[in-house]
Amino acid sequence: MQRPNYPSGKDLLSADAVSRFDLDDIFERAERHLREEEQEKAGILPEQPTHRRRPRVIATLFDQRSTRTRLGFQAAAARLGHQSIDAYDTDRSRMGTSTGESVEDHIRTVELYSDLLVVRSHLEDMPYRVSRLSYLPVINAGNGADEHPSQALIDLFAIRQMRGDIEKLAIALSSDTRARFAVSFVKMLRLAPPKRFTLCCLPDVPINPVMREAMTVLAGLGTEVRIVHDVRQTLDHDVLSIQMQDMSRFAHASLGNEAVDKEQESEPFTITARKILDARSDTLILNPLPRFSELDTSCDSLPNAGYFRQVQLSVPMRMAILERMLSGVPWTGQAAN
Ligand code: CP
């Protein structure tokens, strides 16, 4: 079979794949999609139709549970006038289990039906394996405890939309330092280094070396970097992105009926309306969701709550990612294949 010659940089597998040029371009595209959506809602049609090409097919291959990433990419595809197919259905497809079709044959088949692959796996090497197997562009939609680069693009876009120029801000992250969204987030911040960055983490758990390295890079770029162990110490920041401190038991569960352990987050790492009000804080609270007990529902009615707006802003960002990759525009960062 004659395989098209895709340029290197076809895949979004890591935050490392994204350069400052790419970030500016993707923000511009996402802002255009957001503007068009707002114009449509206001009954004003966009100045020119943007979706002229034949519909493309986006294949989602998820062996882990997902609400936002899977449905978000499917919704973004639909809004661009494209289609999506669920290419990892363990009950109905022939991949694995009873008929034992290999990953290789499955990917070779799926790529003939589609134009772009979105892969989430509990296996860290799976998106890389798919990327090597397929000539199609591949998005890593979360791989084990490694990375979640499209979530990081969404998070930076949400911050920019809700608080402005990232480089002028004080940004805090309260999270397990092994969480894949957190790793990609801090790696991606190197492209727009904030004035201050504060990591809020457990005092007695070693910091993930990849996170430590990303923080060292930020410090080298002039960001004032600090580590704290109580979320109250982040409430003078412009932004706080918060998740559970110990994600290991439930965040990376594969498909199946396994119960999710809803353990209580310890008090220093839980954000509540009381804490925000006591600190008279206007910190924007973000969370990649799903939330666990680290983010109390009492926060939902405060103006600080940005997490559902973050979900809303993920639509134009995912549209921008798909549009860019389907047009063959390469990622030009350090690890662009
Ligand atoms: N934020 C995120 O990755 O959510 P899902 O697990 O629902 O996709």
CSV table of C-alpha atoms and ligand atoms in Angstrom, one decimal:
chain,number,residue,atom,x,y,z
A,1,MET,CA,0.0,0.0,0.0
A,2,GLN,CA,1.3,3.5,-0.9
A,3,ARG,CA,1.4,5.4,2.4
A,4,PRO,CA,1.1,9.2,2.4
A,5,ASN,CA,4.2,11.1,3.4
A,6,TYR,CA,3.2,12.8,6.6
A,7,PRO,CA,5.7,15.3,7.9
A,8,SER,CA,7.4,14.7,11.2
A,9,GLY,CA,5.5,16.4,14.0
A,10,LYS,CA,2.2,14.8,12.9
A,11,ASP,CA,1.4,13.6,16.4
A,12,LEU,CA,0.4,15.3,19.7
A,13,LEU,CA,1.9,12.8,22.1
A,14,SER,CA,3.5,15.0,24.7
A,15,ALA,CA,3.5,18.7,25.8
A,16,ASP,CA,7.1,18.6,24.5
A,17,ALA,CA,5.7,18.4,20.9
A,18,VAL,CA,4.3,22.0,21.2
A,19,SER,CA,6.4,25.0,20.5
A,20,ARG,CA,5.6,28.7,21.3
A,21,PHE,CA,4.7,29.2,17.6
A,22,ASP,CA,2.3,26.2,17.8
A,23,LEU,CA,0.7,27.5,21.0
A,24,ASP,CA,0.1,31.0,19.5
A,25,ASP,CA,-1.4,29.3,16.4
A,26,ILE,CA,-3.7,27.0,18.3
A,27,PHE,CA,-4.9,29.9,20.6
A,28,GLU,CA,-5.7,31.9,17.5
A,29,ARG,CA,-7.6,29.0,15.9
A,30,ALA,CA,-9.5,28.2,19.2
A,31,GLU,CA,-10.3,31.9,19.6
A,32,ARG,CA,-11.8,32.0,16.0
A,33,HIS,CA,-13.9,28.9,16.8
A,34,LEU,CA,-15.1,30.5,20.0
A,35,ARG,CA,-15.9,33.8,18.3
A,36,GLU,CA,-17.9,32.0,15.6
A,37,GLU,CA,-19.8,30.0,18.2
A,38,GLU,CA,-20.7,33.2,20.0
A,39,GLN,CA,-21.7,34.9,16.7
A,40,GLU,CA,-23.9,31.9,15.9
A,41,LYS,CA,-25.6,32.0,19.3
A,42,ALA,CA,-26.2,35.7,18.8
A,43,GLY,CA,-27.8,35.0,15.4
A,44,ILE,CA,-24.9,36.5,13.4
A,45,LEU,CA,-23.4,34.1,10.9
A,46,PRO,CA,-19.6,33.8,10.6
A,47,GLU,CA,-18.2,36.0,7.9
A,48,GLN,CA,-17.1,33.1,5.8
A,49,PRO,CA,-17.8,29.4,6.0
A,50,THR,CA,-14.8,27.5,7.4
A,51,HIS,CA,-15.8,23.9,6.7
A,52,ARG,CA,-15.7,23.3,3.0
A,53,ARG,CA,-13.8,20.1,2.7
A,54,ARG,CA,-15.3,16.6,2.7
A,55,PRO,CA,-16.1,15.3,6.2
A,56,ARG,CA,-13.2,13.5,7.9
A,57,VAL,CA,-13.4,10.6,10.2
A,58,ILE,CA,-11.9,10.8,13.7
A,59,ALA,CA,-11.4,7.4,15.4
A,60,THR,CA,-11.3,7.3,19.2
A,61,LEU,CA,-9.4,4.3,20.7
A,62,PHE,CA,-10.0,4.4,24.5
A,63,ASP,CA,-9.2,1.5,26.8
A,64,GLN,CA,-9.8,3.7,29.8
A,65,ARG,CA,-13.0,5.4,30.9
A,66,SER,CA,-13.5,9.0,29.8
A,67,THR,CA,-16.3,11.5,29.6
A,68,ARG,CA,-14.8,14.8,28.6
A,69,THR,CA,-11.9,13.7,26.3
A,70,ARG,CA,-13.8,11.1,24.3
A,71,LEU,CA,-17.1,13.0,24.0
A,72,GLY,CA,-15.2,16.3,23.7
A,73,PHE,CA,-13.3,15.2,20.6
A,74,GLN,CA,-16.4,13.6,19.1
A,75,ALA,CA,-18.4,16.8,19.7
A,76,ALA,CA,-15.5,18.9,18.3
A,77,ALA,CA,-15.4,16.7,15.2
A,78,ALA,CA,-19.2,17.0,14.7
A,79,ARG,CA,-19.0,20.8,15.1
A,80,LEU,CA,-16.3,20.9,12.4
A,81,GLY,CA,-18.7,19.0,10.1
A,82,HIS,CA,-16.7,15.7,10.6
A,83,GLN,CA,-17.6,12.3,11.9
A,84,SER,CA,-16.2,10.1,14.6
A,85,ILE,CA,-16.1,6.4,15.2
A,86,ASP,CA,-15.5,4.5,18.4
A,87,ALA,CA,-12.7,2.2,17.4
A,88,TYR,CA,-12.2,0.4,20.7
A,89,ASP,CA,-15.3,-1.4,21.7
A,90,THR,CA,-14.2,-4.4,23.7
A,91,ASP,CA,-17.7,-6.0,23.5
A,92,ARG,CA,-18.2,-5.7,19.8
A,93,SER,CA,-14.9,-5.3,18.0
A,94,ARG,CA,-12.5,-8.2,17.3
A,95,MET,CA,-9.5,-6.6,19.0
A,96,GLY,CA,-8.1,-8.7,21.8
A,97,THR,CA,-10.0,-11.1,24.1
A,98,SER,CA,-12.0,-13.9,22.3
A,99,THR,CA,-11.0,-13.5,18.7
A,100,GLY,CA,-7.5,-12.3,19.5
A,101,GLU,CA,-6.9,-9.8,16.8
A,102,SER,CA,-3.6,-8.0,17.4
A,103,VAL,CA,-3.2,-4.3,18.1
A,104,GLU,CA,-1.2,-4.1,14.9
A,105,ASP,CA,-3.9,-5.5,12.7
A,106,HIS,CA,-6.6,-3.5,14.5
A,107,ILE,CA,-4.7,-0.2,14.0
A,108,ARG,CA,-4.0,-1.1,10.3
A,109,THR,CA,-7.7,-1.7,9.8
A,110,VAL,CA,-8.9,1.4,11.7
A,111,GLU,CA,-6.5,3.7,9.9
A,112,LEU,CA,-8.1,2.7,6.6
A,113,TYR,CA,-11.5,3.9,7.9
A,114,SER,CA,-10.3,7.2,9.4
A,115,ASP,CA,-8.2,10.3,9.1
A,116,LEU,CA,-7.0,10.9,12.7
A,117,LEU,CA,-6.6,8.7,15.8
A,118,VAL,CA,-7.3,9.7,19.4
A,119,VAL,CA,-5.8,7.2,21.8
A,120,ARG,CA,-6.3,6.9,25.6
A,121,SER,CA,-4.7,3.9,27.3
A,122,HIS,CA,-3.7,2.6,30.7
A,123,LEU,CA,-0.4,1.6,28.9
A,124,GLU,CA,2.1,4.4,28.7
A,125,ASP,CA,3.6,3.2,25.4
A,126,MET,CA,0.3,2.7,23.6
A,127,PRO,CA,-0.1,6.2,21.9
A,128,TYR,CA,3.6,5.9,20.9
A,129,ARG,CA,3.0,2.4,19.5
A,130,VAL,CA,0.0,3.6,17.5
A,131,SER,CA,2.0,6.5,16.3
A,132,ARG,CA,4.7,4.2,14.9
A,133,LEU,CA,2.2,1.8,13.4
A,134,SER,CA,0.0,4.4,11.7
A,135,TYR,CA,0.7,7.1,9.1
A,136,LEU,CA,-2.3,9.0,10.5
A,137,PRO,CA,-1.9,11.9,13.0
A,138,VAL,CA,-2.3,10.6,16.6
A,139,ILE,CA,-3.5,12.5,19.7
A,140,ASN,CA,-2.4,11.1,23.1
A,141,ALA,CA,-5.6,11.5,25.1
A,142,GLY,CA,-4.0,10.3,28.3
A,143,ASN,CA,-1.5,7.4,28.7
A,144,GLY,CA,-1.1,5.8,32.1
A,145,ALA,CA,0.7,8.1,34.4
A,146,ASP,CA,2.6,9.9,31.6
A,147,GLU,CA,0.9,12.8,29.8
A,148,HIS,CA,-2.4,14.4,28.7
A,149,PRO,CA,-1.2,17.1,26.3
A,150,SER,CA,-4.6,18.1,24.8
A,151,GLN,CA,-5.9,18.7,28.4
A,152,ALA,CA,-2.9,21.0,29.0
A,153,LEU,CA,-3.8,23.1,25.9
A,154,ILE,CA,-7.3,23.3,27.2
A,155,ASP,CA,-6.1,24.4,30.6
A,156,LEU,CA,-3.8,27.1,29.2
A,157,PHE,CA,-6.6,28.3,26.9
A,158,ALA,CA,-9.1,28.5,29.8
A,159,ILE,CA,-6.6,30.5,31.8
A,160,ARG,CA,-6.0,32.9,29.0
A,161,GLN,CA,-9.7,33.4,28.3
A,162,MET,CA,-10.6,33.9,32.0
A,163,ARG,CA,-7.6,35.7,33.4
A,164,GLY,CA,-5.6,37.0,30.4
A,165,ASP,CA,-1.9,36.9,29.5
A,166,ILE,CA,-0.5,33.8,31.3
A,167,GLU,CA,3.0,35.4,31.6
A,168,LYS,CA,1.6,38.1,33.9
A,169,LEU,CA,-0.1,35.6,36.3
A,170,ALA,CA,0.6,33.7,39.5
A,171,ILE,CA,-0.5,30.1,38.9
A,172,ALA,CA,-0.8,27.3,41.5
A,173,LEU,CA,-1.3,23.6,41.0
A,174,SER,CA,-2.5,21.3,43.8
A,175,SER,CA,-2.2,17.8,42.6
A,176,ASP,CA,-0.5,14.4,42.8
A,177,THR,CA,2.8,15.2,40.9
A,178,ARG,CA,2.4,11.9,39.0
A,179,ALA,CA,-1.0,12.9,37.5
A,180,ARG,CA,-0.7,13.0,33.7
A,181,PHE,CA,-2.7,16.2,33.4
A,182,ALA,CA,-0.4,17.9,35.9
A,183,VAL,CA,2.8,16.8,34.2
A,184,SER,CA,1.6,18.1,30.8
A,185,PHE,CA,0.3,21.3,32.4
A,186,VAL,CA,3.6,22.2,34.0
A,187,LYS,CA,5.6,21.2,30.9
A,188,MET,CA,3.3,23.3,28.7
A,189,LEU,CA,3.7,26.4,31.0
A,190,ARG,CA,7.3,26.7,29.7
A,191,LEU,CA,5.8,28.2,26.5
A,192,ALA,CA,4.2,31.1,28.5
A,193,PRO,CA,6.1,31.1,31.8
A,194,PRO,CA,4.0,32.7,34.5
A,195,LYS,CA,5.3,35.3,37.0
A,196,ARG,CA,4.9,32.8,39.9
A,197,PHE,CA,4.2,29.1,40.0
A,198,THR,CA,3.3,27.3,43.2
A,199,LEU,CA,3.0,23.5,43.6
A,200,CYS,CA,0.8,22.4,46.5
A,201,CYS,CA,1.6,18.8,47.3
A,202,LEU,CA,1.9,16.2,50.1
A,203,PRO,CA,5.0,16.9,52.3
A,204,ASP,CA,6.0,13.3,52.6
A,205,VAL,CA,5.7,12.0,49.0
A,206,PRO,CA,8.7,12.4,46.6
A,207,ILE,CA,8.0,14.8,43.7
A,208,ASN,CA,7.8,13.0,40.4
A,209,PRO,CA,11.2,13.7,38.7
A,210,VAL,CA,9.5,14.7,35.5
A,211,MET,CA,7.5,17.4,37.4
A,212,ARG,CA,10.6,18.5,39.2
A,213,GLU,CA,12.4,18.9,35.9
A,214,ALA,CA,9.5,20.9,34.4
A,215,MET,CA,9.6,23.2,37.5
A,216,THR,CA,13.3,23.6,37.1
A,217,VAL,CA,12.7,24.7,33.5
A,218,LEU,CA,10.2,27.2,34.6
A,219,ALA,CA,12.6,28.6,37.2
A,220,GLY,CA,15.3,28.9,34.5
A,221,LEU,CA,12.8,31.0,32.5
A,222,GLY,CA,12.4,33.4,35.3
A,223,THR,CA,9.3,32.1,37.0
A,224,GLU,CA,9.3,32.3,40.8
A,225,VAL,CA,8.7,28.7,41.8
A,226,ARG,CA,7.6,27.6,45.3
A,227,ILE,CA,6.3,24.4,47.0
A,228,VAL,CA,3.6,24.5,49.7
A,229,HIS,CA,1.6,21.9,51.5
A,230,ASP,CA,-1.7,23.6,52.2
A,231,VAL,CA,-4.1,24.9,49.6
A,232,ARG,CA,-4.8,28.1,51.6
A,233,GLN,CA,-1.3,29.2,50.7
A,234,THR,CA,-2.4,29.3,47.0
A,235,LEU,CA,-5.4,31.6,47.5
A,236,ASP,CA,-3.5,34.8,46.7
A,237,HIS,CA,-2.8,33.4,43.2
A,238,ASP,CA,-4.6,34.3,40.0
A,239,VAL,CA,-5.3,30.7,39.2
A,240,LEU,CA,-5.5,27.4,41.2
A,241,SER,CA,-5.8,24.2,39.3
A,242,ILE,CA,-6.7,21.4,41.7
A,243,GLN,CA,-7.1,17.7,41.8
A,244,MET,CA,-6.7,14.8,44.3
A,245,GLN,CA,-3.2,14.3,45.8
A,246,ASP,CA,-3.2,10.6,45.4
A,247,MET,CA,-4.7,9.6,42.1
A,248,SER,CA,-3.1,6.1,42.0
A,249,ARG,CA,-6.1,4.1,43.2
A,250,PHE,CA,-8.7,5.3,40.7
A,251,ALA,CA,-7.6,7.8,38.1
A,252,HIS,CA,-6.0,5.3,35.8
A,253,ALA,CA,-8.6,2.5,36.0
A,254,SER,CA,-9.2,0.6,32.8
A,255,LEU,CA,-12.6,-0.1,31.3
A,256,GLY,CA,-14.6,-2.5,33.4
A,257,ASN,CA,-16.8,-2.6,36.5
A,258,GLU,CA,-14.1,-1.8,39.1
A,259,ALA,CA,-15.4,0.4,41.9
A,260,VAL,CA,-13.9,3.8,42.3
A,261,ASP,CA,-12.6,4.4,45.7
A,262,LYS,CA,-14.0,7.7,46.8
A,263,GLU,CA,-11.5,8.3,49.6
A,264,GLN,CA,-11.7,11.7,51.3
A,265,GLU,CA,-9.0,14.2,50.4
A,266,SER,CA,-7.2,15.4,53.5
A,267,GLU,CA,-8.2,18.8,54.8
A,268,PRO,CA,-5.1,20.9,53.7
A,269,PHE,CA,-5.7,19.8,50.1
A,270,THR,CA,-9.5,20.4,49.9
A,271,ILE,CA,-10.9,23.6,48.6
A,272,THR,CA,-14.2,24.8,50.0
A,273,ALA,CA,-16.3,28.0,49.7
A,274,ARG,CA,-15.5,28.7,53.3
A,275,LYS,CA,-11.7,28.8,52.6
A,276,ILE,CA,-12.2,31.0,49.6
A,277,LEU,CA,-14.5,33.4,51.4
A,278,ASP,CA,-12.3,33.5,54.6
A,279,ALA,CA,-9.3,34.5,52.4
A,280,ARG,CA,-11.4,37.0,50.4
A,281,SER,CA,-9.8,35.3,47.4
A,282,ASP,CA,-10.6,35.9,43.8
A,283,THR,CA,-8.4,33.0,42.6
A,284,LEU,CA,-9.9,31.3,39.6
A,285,ILE,CA,-10.4,27.6,40.5
A,286,LEU,CA,-9.9,25.1,37.7
A,287,ASN,CA,-10.1,21.3,37.7
A,288,PRO,CA,-9.7,19.0,34.7
A,289,LEU,CA,-12.6,16.9,36.1
A,290,PRO,CA,-13.9,14.5,37.2
A,291,ARG,CA,-13.7,16.0,40.6
A,292,PHE,CA,-13.3,14.0,43.7
A,293,SER,CA,-13.4,15.3,47.3
A,294,GLU,CA,-10.6,17.9,46.7
A,295,LEU,CA,-13.1,20.3,45.2
A,296,ASP,CA,-16.2,20.8,47.4
A,297,THR,CA,-19.5,21.6,45.6
A,298,SER,CA,-19.9,24.6,47.9
A,299,CYS,CA,-17.4,26.3,45.5
A,300,ASP,CA,-19.8,25.9,42.5
A,301,SER,CA,-21.8,29.0,43.2
A,302,LEU,CA,-18.8,31.3,43.7
A,303,PRO,CA,-17.5,33.5,40.9
A,304,ASN,CA,-14.2,31.7,41.4
A,305,ALA,CA,-15.5,28.5,40.0
A,306,GLY,CA,-14.1,28.2,36.5
A,307,TYR,CA,-14.2,24.4,35.9
A,308,PHE,CA,-17.4,24.2,33.9
A,309,ARG,CA,-16.4,27.2,31.8
A,310,GLN,CA,-13.1,25.2,31.3
A,311,VAL,CA,-15.2,22.3,29.9
A,312,GLN,CA,-17.0,24.8,27.6
A,313,LEU,CA,-13.8,26.3,26.4
A,314,SER,CA,-12.4,22.8,25.6
A,315,VAL,CA,-14.8,22.6,22.6
A,316,PRO,CA,-13.1,25.4,20.5
A,317,MET,CA,-9.7,24.2,21.7
A,318,ARG,CA,-10.4,20.6,20.6
A,319,MET,CA,-11.8,21.9,17.3
A,320,ALA,CA,-8.6,23.9,16.8
A,321,ILE,CA,-6.5,20.8,17.5
A,322,LEU,CA,-8.4,18.6,15.1
A,323,GLU,CA,-8.5,21.3,12.4
A,324,ARG,CA,-4.8,21.9,12.7
A,325,MET,CA,-3.8,18.2,12.6
A,326,LEU,CA,-6.2,17.3,9.9
A,327,SER,CA,-4.7,20.1,7.7
A,328,GLY,CA,-1.3,18.4,8.2
A,329,VAL,CA,0.2,21.4,10.1
A,330,PRO,CA,3.1,19.8,12.1
A,331,TRP,CA,3.8,20.3,15.8
A,332,THR,CA,7.2,22.0,16.0
A,333,GLY,CA,8.3,21.5,19.6
A,334,GLN,CA,11.3,19.5,20.9
A,335,ALA,CA,9.8,16.0,20.8
A,336,ALA,CA,7.8,16.3,17.6
A,337,ASN,CA,8.4,12.7,16.6
B,1,CP,N1,-10.3,15.7,32.0
B,1,CP,C1,-10.4,14.4,31.5
B,1,CP,O1,-9.5,13.9,30.9
B,1,CP,O2,-11.6,13.9,31.7
B,1,CP,P1,-12.1,12.5,31.2
B,1,CP,O3,-11.3,11.4,32.0
B,1,CP,O4,-13.6,12.4,31.5
B,1,CP,O5,-11.8,12.4,29.7
